[in-house]
mmCIF file of C-alpha atoms and ligand atoms in Angstrom:
data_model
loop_
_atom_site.group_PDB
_atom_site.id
_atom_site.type_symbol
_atom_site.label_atom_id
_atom_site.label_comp_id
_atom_site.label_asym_id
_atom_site.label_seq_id
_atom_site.Cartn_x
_atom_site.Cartn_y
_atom_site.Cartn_z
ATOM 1 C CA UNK A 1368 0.000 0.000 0.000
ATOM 2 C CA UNK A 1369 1.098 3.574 -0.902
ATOM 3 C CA UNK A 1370 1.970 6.030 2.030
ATOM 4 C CA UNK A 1371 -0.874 7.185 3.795
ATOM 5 C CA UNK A 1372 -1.102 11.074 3.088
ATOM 6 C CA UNK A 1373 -1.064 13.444 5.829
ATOM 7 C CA UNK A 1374 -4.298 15.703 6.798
ATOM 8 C CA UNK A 1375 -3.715 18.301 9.225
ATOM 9 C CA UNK A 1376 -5.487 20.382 10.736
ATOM 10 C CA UNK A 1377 -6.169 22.812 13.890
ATOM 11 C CA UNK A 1378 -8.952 24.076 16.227
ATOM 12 C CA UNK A 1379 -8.473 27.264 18.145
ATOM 13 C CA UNK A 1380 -9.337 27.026 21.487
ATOM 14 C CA UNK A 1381 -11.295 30.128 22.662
ATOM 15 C CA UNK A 1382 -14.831 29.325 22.755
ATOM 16 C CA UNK A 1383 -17.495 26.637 22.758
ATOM 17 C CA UNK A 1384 -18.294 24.432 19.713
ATOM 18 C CA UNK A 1385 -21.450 25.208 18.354
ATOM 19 C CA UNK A 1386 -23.790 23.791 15.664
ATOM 20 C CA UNK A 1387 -21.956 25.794 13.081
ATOM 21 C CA UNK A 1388 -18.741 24.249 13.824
ATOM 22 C CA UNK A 1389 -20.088 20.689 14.255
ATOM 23 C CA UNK A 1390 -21.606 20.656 10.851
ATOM 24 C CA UNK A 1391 -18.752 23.189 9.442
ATOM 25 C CA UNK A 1392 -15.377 21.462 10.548
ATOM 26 C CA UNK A 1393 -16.099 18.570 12.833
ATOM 27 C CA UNK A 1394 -18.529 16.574 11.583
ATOM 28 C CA UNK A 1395 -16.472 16.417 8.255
ATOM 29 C CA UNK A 1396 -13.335 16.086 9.827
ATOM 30 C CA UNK A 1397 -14.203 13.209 11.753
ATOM 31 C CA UNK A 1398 -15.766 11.673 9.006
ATOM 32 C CA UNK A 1399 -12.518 11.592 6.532
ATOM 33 C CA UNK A 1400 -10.337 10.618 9.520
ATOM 34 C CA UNK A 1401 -11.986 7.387 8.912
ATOM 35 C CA UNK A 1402 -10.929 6.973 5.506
ATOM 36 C CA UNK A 1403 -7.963 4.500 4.906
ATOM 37 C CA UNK A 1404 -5.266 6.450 2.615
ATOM 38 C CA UNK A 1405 -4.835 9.110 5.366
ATOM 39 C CA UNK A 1406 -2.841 10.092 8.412
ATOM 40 C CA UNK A 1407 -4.725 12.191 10.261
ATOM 41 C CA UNK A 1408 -3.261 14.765 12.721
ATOM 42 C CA UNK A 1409 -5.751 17.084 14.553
ATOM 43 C CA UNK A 1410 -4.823 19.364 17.470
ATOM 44 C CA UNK A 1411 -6.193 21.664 19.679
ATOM 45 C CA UNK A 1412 -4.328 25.050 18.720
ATOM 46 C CA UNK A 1413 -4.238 26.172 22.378
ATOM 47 C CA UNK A 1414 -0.981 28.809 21.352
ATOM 48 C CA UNK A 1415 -3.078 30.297 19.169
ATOM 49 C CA UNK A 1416 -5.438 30.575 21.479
ATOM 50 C CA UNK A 1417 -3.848 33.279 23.275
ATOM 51 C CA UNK A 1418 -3.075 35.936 20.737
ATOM 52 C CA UNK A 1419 -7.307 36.228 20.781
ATOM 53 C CA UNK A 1420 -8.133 35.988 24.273
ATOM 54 C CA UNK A 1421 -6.271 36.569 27.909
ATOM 55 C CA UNK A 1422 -8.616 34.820 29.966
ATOM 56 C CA UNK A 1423 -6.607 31.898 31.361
ATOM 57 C CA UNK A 1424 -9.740 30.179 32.687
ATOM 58 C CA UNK A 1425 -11.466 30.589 29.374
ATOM 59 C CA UNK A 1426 -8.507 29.345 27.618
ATOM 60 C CA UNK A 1427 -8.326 26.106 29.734
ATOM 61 C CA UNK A 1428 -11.755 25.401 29.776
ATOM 62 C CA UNK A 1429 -12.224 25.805 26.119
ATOM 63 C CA UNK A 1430 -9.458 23.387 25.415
ATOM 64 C CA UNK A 1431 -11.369 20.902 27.546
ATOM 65 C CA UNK A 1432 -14.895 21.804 25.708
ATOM 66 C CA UNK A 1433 -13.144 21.244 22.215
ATOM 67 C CA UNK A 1434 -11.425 17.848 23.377
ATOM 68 C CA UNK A 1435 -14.655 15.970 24.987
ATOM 69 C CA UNK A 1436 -16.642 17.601 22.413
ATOM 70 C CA UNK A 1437 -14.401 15.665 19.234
ATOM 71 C CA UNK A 1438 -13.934 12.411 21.410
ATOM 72 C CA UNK A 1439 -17.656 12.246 22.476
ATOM 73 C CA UNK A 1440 -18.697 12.813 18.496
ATOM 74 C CA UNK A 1441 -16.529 9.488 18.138
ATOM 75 C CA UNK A 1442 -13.392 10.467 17.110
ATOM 76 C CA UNK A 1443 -11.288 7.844 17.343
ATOM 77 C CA UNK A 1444 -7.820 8.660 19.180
ATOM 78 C CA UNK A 1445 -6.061 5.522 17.823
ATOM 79 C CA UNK A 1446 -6.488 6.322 14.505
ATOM 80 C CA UNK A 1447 -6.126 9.791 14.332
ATOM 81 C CA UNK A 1448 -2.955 11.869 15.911
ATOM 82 C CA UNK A 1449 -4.814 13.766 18.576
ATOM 83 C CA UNK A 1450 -2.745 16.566 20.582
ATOM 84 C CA UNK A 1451 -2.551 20.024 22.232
ATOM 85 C CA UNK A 1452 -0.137 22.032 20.223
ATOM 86 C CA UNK A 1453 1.625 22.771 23.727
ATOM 87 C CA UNK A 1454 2.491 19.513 24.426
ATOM 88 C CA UNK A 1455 4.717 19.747 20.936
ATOM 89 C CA UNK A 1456 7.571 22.266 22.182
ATOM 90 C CA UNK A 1457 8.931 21.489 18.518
ATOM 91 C CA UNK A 1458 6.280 23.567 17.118
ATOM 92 C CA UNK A 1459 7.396 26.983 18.821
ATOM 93 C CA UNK A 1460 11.204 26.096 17.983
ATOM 94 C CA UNK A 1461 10.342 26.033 14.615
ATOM 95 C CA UNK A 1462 8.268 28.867 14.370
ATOM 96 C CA UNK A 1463 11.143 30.940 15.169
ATOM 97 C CA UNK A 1464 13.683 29.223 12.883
ATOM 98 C CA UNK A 1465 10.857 30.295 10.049
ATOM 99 C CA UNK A 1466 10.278 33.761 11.198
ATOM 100 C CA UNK A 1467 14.160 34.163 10.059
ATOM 101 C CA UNK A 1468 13.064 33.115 6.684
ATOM 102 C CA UNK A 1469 10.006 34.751 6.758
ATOM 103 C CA UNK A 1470 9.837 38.194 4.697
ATOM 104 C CA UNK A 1471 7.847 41.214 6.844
ATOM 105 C CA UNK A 1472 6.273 42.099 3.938
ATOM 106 C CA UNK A 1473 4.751 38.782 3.504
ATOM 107 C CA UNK A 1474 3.170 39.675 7.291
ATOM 108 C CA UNK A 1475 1.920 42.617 6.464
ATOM 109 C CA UNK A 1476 -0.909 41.209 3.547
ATOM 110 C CA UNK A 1477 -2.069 38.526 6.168
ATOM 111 C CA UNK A 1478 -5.841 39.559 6.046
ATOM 112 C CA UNK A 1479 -6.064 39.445 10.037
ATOM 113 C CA UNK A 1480 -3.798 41.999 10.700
ATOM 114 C CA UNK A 1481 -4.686 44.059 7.483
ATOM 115 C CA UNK A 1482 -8.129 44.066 9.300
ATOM 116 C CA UNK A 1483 -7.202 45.238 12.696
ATOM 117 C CA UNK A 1484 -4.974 48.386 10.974
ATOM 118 C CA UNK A 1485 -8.360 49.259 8.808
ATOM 119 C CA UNK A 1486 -10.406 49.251 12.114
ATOM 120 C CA UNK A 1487 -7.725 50.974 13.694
ATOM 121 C CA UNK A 1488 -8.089 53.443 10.835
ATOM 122 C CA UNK A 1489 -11.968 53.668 9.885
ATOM 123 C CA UNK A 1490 -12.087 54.918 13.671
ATOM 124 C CA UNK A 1491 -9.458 57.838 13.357
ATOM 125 C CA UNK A 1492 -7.077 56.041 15.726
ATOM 126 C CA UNK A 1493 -3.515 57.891 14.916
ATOM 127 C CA UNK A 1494 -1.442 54.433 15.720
ATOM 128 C CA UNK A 1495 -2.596 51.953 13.104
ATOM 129 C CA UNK A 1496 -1.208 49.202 14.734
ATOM 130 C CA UNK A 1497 -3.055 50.194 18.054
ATOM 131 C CA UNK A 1498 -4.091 47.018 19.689
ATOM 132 C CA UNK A 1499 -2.191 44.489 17.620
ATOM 133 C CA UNK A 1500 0.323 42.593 19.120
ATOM 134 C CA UNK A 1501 3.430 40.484 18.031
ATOM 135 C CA UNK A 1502 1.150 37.208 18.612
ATOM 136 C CA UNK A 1503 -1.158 38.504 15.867
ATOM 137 C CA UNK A 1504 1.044 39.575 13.256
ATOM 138 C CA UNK A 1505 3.054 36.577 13.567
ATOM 139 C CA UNK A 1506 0.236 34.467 13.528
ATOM 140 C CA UNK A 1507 0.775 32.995 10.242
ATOM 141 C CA UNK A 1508 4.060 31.755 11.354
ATOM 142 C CA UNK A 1509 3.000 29.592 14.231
ATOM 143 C CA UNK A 1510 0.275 28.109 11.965
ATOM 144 C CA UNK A 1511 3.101 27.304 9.049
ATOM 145 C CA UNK A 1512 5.528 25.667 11.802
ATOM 146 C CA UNK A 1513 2.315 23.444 12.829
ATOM 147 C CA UNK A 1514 1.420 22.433 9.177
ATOM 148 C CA UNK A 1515 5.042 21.909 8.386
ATOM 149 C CA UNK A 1516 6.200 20.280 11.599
ATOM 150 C CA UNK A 1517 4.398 17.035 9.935
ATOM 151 C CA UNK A 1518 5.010 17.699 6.430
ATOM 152 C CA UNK A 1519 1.084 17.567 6.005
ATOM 153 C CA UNK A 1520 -0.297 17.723 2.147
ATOM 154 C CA UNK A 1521 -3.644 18.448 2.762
ATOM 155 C CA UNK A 1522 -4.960 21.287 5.146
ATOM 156 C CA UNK A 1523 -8.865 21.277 5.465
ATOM 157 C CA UNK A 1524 -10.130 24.470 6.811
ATOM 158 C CA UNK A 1525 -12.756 27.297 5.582
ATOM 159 C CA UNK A 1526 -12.458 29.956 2.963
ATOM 160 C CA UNK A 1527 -10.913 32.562 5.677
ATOM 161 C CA UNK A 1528 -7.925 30.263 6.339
ATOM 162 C CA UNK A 1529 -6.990 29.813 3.178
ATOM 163 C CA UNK A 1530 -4.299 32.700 2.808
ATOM 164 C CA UNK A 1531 -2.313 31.431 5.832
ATOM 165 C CA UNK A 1532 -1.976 28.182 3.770
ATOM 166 C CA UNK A 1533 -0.370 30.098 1.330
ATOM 167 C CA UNK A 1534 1.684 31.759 3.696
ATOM 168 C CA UNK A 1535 2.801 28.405 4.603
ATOM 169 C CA UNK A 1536 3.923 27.182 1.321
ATOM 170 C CA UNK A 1537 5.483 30.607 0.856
ATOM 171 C CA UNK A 1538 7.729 30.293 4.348
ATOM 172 C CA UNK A 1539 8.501 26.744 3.419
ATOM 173 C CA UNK A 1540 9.220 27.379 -0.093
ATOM 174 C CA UNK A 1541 11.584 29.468 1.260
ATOM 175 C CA UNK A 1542 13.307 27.730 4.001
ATOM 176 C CA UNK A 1543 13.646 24.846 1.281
ATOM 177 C CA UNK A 1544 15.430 27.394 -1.089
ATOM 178 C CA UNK A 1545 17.957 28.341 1.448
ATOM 179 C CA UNK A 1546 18.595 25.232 3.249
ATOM 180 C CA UNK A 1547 17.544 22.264 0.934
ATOM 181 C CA UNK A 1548 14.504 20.342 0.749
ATOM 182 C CA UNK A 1549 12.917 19.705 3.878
ATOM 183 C CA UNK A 1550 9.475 20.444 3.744
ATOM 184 C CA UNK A 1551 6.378 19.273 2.196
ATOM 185 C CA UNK A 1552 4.796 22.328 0.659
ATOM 186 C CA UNK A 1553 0.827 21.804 1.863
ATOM 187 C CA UNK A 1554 -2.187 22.335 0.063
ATOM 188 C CA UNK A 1555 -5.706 24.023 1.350
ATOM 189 C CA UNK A 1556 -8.511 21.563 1.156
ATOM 190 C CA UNK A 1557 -12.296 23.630 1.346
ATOM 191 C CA UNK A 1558 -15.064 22.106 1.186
ATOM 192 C CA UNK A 1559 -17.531 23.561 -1.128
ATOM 193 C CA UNK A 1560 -20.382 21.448 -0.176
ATOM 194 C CA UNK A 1561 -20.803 21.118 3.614
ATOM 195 C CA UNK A 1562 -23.261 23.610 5.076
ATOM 196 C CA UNK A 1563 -22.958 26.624 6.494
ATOM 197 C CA UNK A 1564 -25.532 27.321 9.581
ATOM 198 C CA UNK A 1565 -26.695 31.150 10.105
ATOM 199 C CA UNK A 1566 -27.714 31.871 13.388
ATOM 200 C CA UNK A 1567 -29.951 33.397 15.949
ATOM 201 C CA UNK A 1568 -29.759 36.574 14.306
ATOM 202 C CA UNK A 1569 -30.180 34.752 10.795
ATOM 203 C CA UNK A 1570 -26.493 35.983 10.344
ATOM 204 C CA UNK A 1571 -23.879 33.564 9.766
ATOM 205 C CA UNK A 1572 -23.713 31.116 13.040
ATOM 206 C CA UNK A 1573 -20.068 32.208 14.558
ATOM 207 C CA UNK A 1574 -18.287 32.999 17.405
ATOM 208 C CA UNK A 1575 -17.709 36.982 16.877
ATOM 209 C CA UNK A 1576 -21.571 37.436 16.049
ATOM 210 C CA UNK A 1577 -22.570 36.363 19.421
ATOM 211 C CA UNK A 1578 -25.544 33.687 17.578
ATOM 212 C CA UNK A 1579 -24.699 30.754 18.560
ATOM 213 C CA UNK A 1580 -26.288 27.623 19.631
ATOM 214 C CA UNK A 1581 -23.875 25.392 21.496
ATOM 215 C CA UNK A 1582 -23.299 21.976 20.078
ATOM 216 C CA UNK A 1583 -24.434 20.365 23.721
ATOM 217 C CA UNK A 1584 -25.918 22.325 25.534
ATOM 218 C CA UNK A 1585 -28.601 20.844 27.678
ATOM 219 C CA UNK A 1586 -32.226 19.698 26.502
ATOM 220 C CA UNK A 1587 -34.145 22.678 28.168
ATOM 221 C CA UNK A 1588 -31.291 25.865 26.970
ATOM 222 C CA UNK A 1589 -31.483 23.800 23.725
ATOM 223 C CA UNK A 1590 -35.199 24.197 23.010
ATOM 224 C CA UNK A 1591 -34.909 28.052 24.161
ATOM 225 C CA UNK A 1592 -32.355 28.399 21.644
ATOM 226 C CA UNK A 1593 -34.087 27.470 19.038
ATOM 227 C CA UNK A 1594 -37.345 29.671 20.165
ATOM 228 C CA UNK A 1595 -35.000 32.491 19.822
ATOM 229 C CA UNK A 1596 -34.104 32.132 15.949
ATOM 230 C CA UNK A 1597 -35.784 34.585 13.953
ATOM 231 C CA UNK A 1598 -37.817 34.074 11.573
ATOM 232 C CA UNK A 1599 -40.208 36.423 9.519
ATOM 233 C CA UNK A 1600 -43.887 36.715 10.483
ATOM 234 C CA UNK A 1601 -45.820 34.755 8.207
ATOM 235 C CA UNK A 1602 -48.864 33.219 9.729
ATOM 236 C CA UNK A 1603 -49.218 29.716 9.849
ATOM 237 C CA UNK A 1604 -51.211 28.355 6.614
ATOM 238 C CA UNK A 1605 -49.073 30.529 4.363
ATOM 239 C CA UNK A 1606 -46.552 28.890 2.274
ATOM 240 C CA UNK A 1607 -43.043 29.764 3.190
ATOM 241 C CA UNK A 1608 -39.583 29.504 1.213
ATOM 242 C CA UNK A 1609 -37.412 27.153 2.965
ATOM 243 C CA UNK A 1610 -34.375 28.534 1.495
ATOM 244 C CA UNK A 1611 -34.169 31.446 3.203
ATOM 245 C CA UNK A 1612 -35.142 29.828 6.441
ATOM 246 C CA UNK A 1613 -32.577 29.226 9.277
ATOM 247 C CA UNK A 1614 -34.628 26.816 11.052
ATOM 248 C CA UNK A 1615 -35.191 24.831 7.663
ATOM 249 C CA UNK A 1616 -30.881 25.095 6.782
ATOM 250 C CA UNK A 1617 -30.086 23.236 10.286
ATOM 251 C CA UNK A 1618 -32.904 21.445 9.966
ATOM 252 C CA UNK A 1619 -31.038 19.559 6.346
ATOM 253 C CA UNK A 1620 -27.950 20.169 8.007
ATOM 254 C CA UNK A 1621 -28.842 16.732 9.923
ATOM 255 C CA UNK A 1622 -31.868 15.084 8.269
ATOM 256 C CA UNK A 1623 -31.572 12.721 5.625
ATOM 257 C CA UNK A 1624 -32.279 13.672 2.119
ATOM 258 C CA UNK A 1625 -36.089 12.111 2.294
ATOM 259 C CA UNK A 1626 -36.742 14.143 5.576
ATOM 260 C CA UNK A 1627 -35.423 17.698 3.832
ATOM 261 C CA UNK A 1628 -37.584 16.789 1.076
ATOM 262 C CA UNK A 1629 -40.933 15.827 3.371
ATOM 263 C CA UNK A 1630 -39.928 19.193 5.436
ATOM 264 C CA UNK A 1631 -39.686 20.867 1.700
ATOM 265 C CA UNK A 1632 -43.146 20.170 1.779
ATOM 266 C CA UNK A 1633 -44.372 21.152 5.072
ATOM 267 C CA UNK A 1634 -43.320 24.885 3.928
ATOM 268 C CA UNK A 1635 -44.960 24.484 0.937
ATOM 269 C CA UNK A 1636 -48.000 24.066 2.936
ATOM 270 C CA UNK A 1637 -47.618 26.668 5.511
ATOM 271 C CA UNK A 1638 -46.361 25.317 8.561
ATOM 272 C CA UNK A 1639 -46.500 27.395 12.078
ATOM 273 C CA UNK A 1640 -42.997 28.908 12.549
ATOM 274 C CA UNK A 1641 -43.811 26.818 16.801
ATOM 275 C CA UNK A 1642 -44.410 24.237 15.236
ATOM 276 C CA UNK A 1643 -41.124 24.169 13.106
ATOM 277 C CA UNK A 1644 -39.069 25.196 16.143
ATOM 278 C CA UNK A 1645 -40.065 22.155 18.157
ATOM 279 C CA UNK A 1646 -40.113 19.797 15.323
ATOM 280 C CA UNK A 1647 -36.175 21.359 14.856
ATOM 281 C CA UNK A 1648 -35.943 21.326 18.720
ATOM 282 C CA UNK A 1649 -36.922 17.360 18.941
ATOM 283 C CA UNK A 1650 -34.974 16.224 15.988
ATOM 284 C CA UNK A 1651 -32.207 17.680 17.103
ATOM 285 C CA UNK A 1652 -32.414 16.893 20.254
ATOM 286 C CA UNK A 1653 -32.904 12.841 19.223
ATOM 287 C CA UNK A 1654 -30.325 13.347 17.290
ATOM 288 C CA UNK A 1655 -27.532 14.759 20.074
ATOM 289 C CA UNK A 1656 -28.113 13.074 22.860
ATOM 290 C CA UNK A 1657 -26.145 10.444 22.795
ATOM 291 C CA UNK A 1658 -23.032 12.123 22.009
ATOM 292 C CA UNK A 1659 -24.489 14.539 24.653
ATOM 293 C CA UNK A 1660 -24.478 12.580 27.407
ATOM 294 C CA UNK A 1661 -20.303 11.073 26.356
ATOM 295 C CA UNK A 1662 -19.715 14.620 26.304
ATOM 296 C CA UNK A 1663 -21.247 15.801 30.056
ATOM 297 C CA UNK A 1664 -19.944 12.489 31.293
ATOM 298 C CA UNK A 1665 -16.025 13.198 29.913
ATOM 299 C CA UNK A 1666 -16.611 16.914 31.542
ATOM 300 C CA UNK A 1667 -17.128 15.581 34.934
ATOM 301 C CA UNK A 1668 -14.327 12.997 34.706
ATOM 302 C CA UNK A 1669 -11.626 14.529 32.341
ATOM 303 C CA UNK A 1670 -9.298 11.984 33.073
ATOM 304 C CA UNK A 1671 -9.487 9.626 30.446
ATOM 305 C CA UNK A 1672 -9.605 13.448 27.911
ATOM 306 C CA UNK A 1673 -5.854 14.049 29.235
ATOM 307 C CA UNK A 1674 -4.821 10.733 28.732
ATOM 308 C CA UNK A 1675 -6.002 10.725 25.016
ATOM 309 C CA UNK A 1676 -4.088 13.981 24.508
ATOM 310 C CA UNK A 1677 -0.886 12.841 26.680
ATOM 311 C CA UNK A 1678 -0.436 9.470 23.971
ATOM 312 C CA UNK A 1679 -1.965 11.781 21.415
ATOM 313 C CA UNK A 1680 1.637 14.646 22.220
ATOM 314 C CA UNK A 1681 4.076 11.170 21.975
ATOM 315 C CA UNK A 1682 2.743 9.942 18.568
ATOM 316 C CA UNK A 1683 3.061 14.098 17.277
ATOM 317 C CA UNK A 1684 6.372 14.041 19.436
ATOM 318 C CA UNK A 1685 7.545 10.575 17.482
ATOM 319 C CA UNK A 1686 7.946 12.617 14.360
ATOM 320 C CA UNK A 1687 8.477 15.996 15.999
ATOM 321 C CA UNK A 1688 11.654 15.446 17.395
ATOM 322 C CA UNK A 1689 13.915 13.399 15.119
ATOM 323 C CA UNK A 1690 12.335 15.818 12.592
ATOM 324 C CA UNK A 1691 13.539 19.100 14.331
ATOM 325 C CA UNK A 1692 16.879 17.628 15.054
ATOM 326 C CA UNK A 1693 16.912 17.687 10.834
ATOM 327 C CA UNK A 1694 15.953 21.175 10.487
ATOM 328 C CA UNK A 1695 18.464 22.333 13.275
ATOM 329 C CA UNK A 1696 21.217 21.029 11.896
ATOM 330 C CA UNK A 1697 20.555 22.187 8.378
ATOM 331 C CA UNK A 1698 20.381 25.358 9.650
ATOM 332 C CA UNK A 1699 23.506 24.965 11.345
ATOM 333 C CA UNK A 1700 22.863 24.519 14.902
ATOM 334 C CA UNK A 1701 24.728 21.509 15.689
ATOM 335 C CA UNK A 1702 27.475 19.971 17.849
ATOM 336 C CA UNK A 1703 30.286 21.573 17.303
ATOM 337 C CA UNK A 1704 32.448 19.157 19.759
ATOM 338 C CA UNK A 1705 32.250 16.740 16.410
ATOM 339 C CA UNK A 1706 34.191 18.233 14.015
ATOM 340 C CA UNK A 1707 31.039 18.124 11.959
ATOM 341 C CA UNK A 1708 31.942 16.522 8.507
ATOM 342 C CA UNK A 1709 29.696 14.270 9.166
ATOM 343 C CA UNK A 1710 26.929 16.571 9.037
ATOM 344 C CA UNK A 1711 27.581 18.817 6.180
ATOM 345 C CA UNK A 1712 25.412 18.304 3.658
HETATM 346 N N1 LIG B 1966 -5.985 29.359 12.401
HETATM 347 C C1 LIG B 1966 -6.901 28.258 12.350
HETATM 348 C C2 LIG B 1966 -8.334 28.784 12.574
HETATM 349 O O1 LIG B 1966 -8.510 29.798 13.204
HETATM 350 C C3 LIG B 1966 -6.581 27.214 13.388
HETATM 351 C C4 LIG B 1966 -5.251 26.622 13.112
HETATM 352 C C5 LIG B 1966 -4.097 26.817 13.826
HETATM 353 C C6 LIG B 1966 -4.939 25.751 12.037
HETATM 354 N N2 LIG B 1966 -3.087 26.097 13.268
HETATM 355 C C7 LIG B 1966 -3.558 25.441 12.166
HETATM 356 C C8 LIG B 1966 -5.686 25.206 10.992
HETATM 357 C C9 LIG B 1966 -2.915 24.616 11.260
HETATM 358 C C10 LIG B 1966 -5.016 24.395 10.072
HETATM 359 C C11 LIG B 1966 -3.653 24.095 10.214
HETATM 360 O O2 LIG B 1966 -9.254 28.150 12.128
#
């Protein structure tokens, strides 16, 4: 059999996963880890974590949230390289070895920070870098070192992310051109076709919106959740388009084709916005609880979450370290008790 090909990718841990995410990232993620051809390595990006929020409590108990929420959904820790990018001290030494390579220029297009300096702008600020820090602008960086730490081909993540990818080929490309070929350049995988939720608001579900609905949260916040989405004011009897219905997109999100197109068909009809909601509100519900109750039952007993993570950081650290030890010497830290012929390449 051929090498399996390496997918890699990260979850920042700053907030709770929510619907959006589940059907977004995780759901699909999960999913191809259980194809055969690949190695999958997925880690909880807890360093990135902090250049967005300086809550240390937040920070912790997100990383916890993200964990039980991946291994209740049945990800599978044996077949997939699980691990807090903390636990990998490899990844920060190589992030600075790349920021040598790594042109300030190249910085200075990431959209993230070009963002921040705009706000900073639109609001008359006379700094334009007001606010950002070195974490942010170097960003990229830390996200190329964990992509090329494990020489990973594919990188699934959404449309946004999709720049730092090519920041990473760019710093590697680089690094390569100076000091020989040692690193796979990667490739962005995005998924055109899995769903994007909106939200409370009818805005896109996310995290800066504030219009979320949290993956697992219990039965009783989960059914006031879902009274809260807005919706217009039809009455009930008059058809309604499903299309540009929130309730109806998370609805699909998780029925099976057949269901969407009974539910089609309901609107059609004129169902009663209530109604809807606790016909979303039960199927959902049916549909969660399972996982649910893995998840609550992992957040009173973490135990067996660290453990998962622990093996998960010696599998990452397996190739991690012999791999570093490469890229330090090319560079040209090395013994220099040896007389080093040996090592010249
Ligand atoms: N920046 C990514 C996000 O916000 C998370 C991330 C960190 C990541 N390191 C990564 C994704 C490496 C893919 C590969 O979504």
């Amino acid at each position: 059999m051929s090498k399996p090909s390496v997918v890699l990718t990260g979850i920042t841990t700053t907030g709770t996963p929510h619907l959006g995410n589940y059907v977004g990232a995780i759901r699909p993620a999960i999913e191809a880890s259980r194809n055969q051809g690949v190695l999958p390595f997925y880690f909880l990006a807890d360093y990135h974590a902090l250049i967005k929020c300086q809550e240390p409590e937040r920070v912790r108990r997100s990383t916890l949230e993200v964990a039980a929420t991946w291994l209740a959904l049945g990800l599978d820790s044996d077949q997939v390289v699980f691990y807090r990018q903390s636990d990998i001290p490899e990844i920060t030494e190589l992030t600075w070895i790349l920021t040598c390579v790594t042109a300030k220029g190249l910085m200075n297009r990431a959209h993230a920070y070009k963002a921040a300096i705009a706000d900073n702008e639109a609001s008359g600020e006379s700094d334009p870098d007001k606010g950002v820090t070195m974490g942010l602008f170097n960003y990229p960086i830390l996200m190329a070192a964990d992509i090329l730490m494990f020489n990973a081909e594919k990188v699934p993540v959404g449309k946004d992310q999709v720049q730092h990818i090519e920041m990473a080929r760019d710093i590697g490309g680089r690094f390569n051109h100076i000091y020989g070929e040692h690193f796979v350049l990667p490739e962005a995988l995005v998924s055109e076709e899995t769903a994007t939720l909106c939200g409370l608001d009818g805005r896109k579900m996310s995290k800066s919106y504030d219009n979320t609905i949290p993956l697992f949260e219990p039965a009783k916040s989960l059914r006031k959740s879902i009274m809260k989405i807005k919706t217009n004011s039809l009455p009930p009897g008059e058809p309604k388009d499903p299309d540009s219905c929130t309730l109806f997109g998370i609805y699909r999100a998780f029925a099976t084709p057949d269901e969407t197109a009974a539910m089609r068909r309901r609107y059609a009809e004129g169902i009663a916005w209530g109604e809807m909601k606790q016909l979303l509100f039960e199927y959902l519900n049916d549909h969660l609880a399972a996982a649910r109750e893995r998840y609550e039952e992992m957040m009173q007993s973490p135990a067996p979450i660290e453990r998962a993570l622990t093996d998960g950081a010696e599998k990452a650290r397996s190739y991690s370290i012999p791999f570093m030890k490469r890229i330090r010497e090319s560079v040209g830290i090395r013994s220099i008790a040896t007389g080093n012929v040996r090592s010249a390449r």
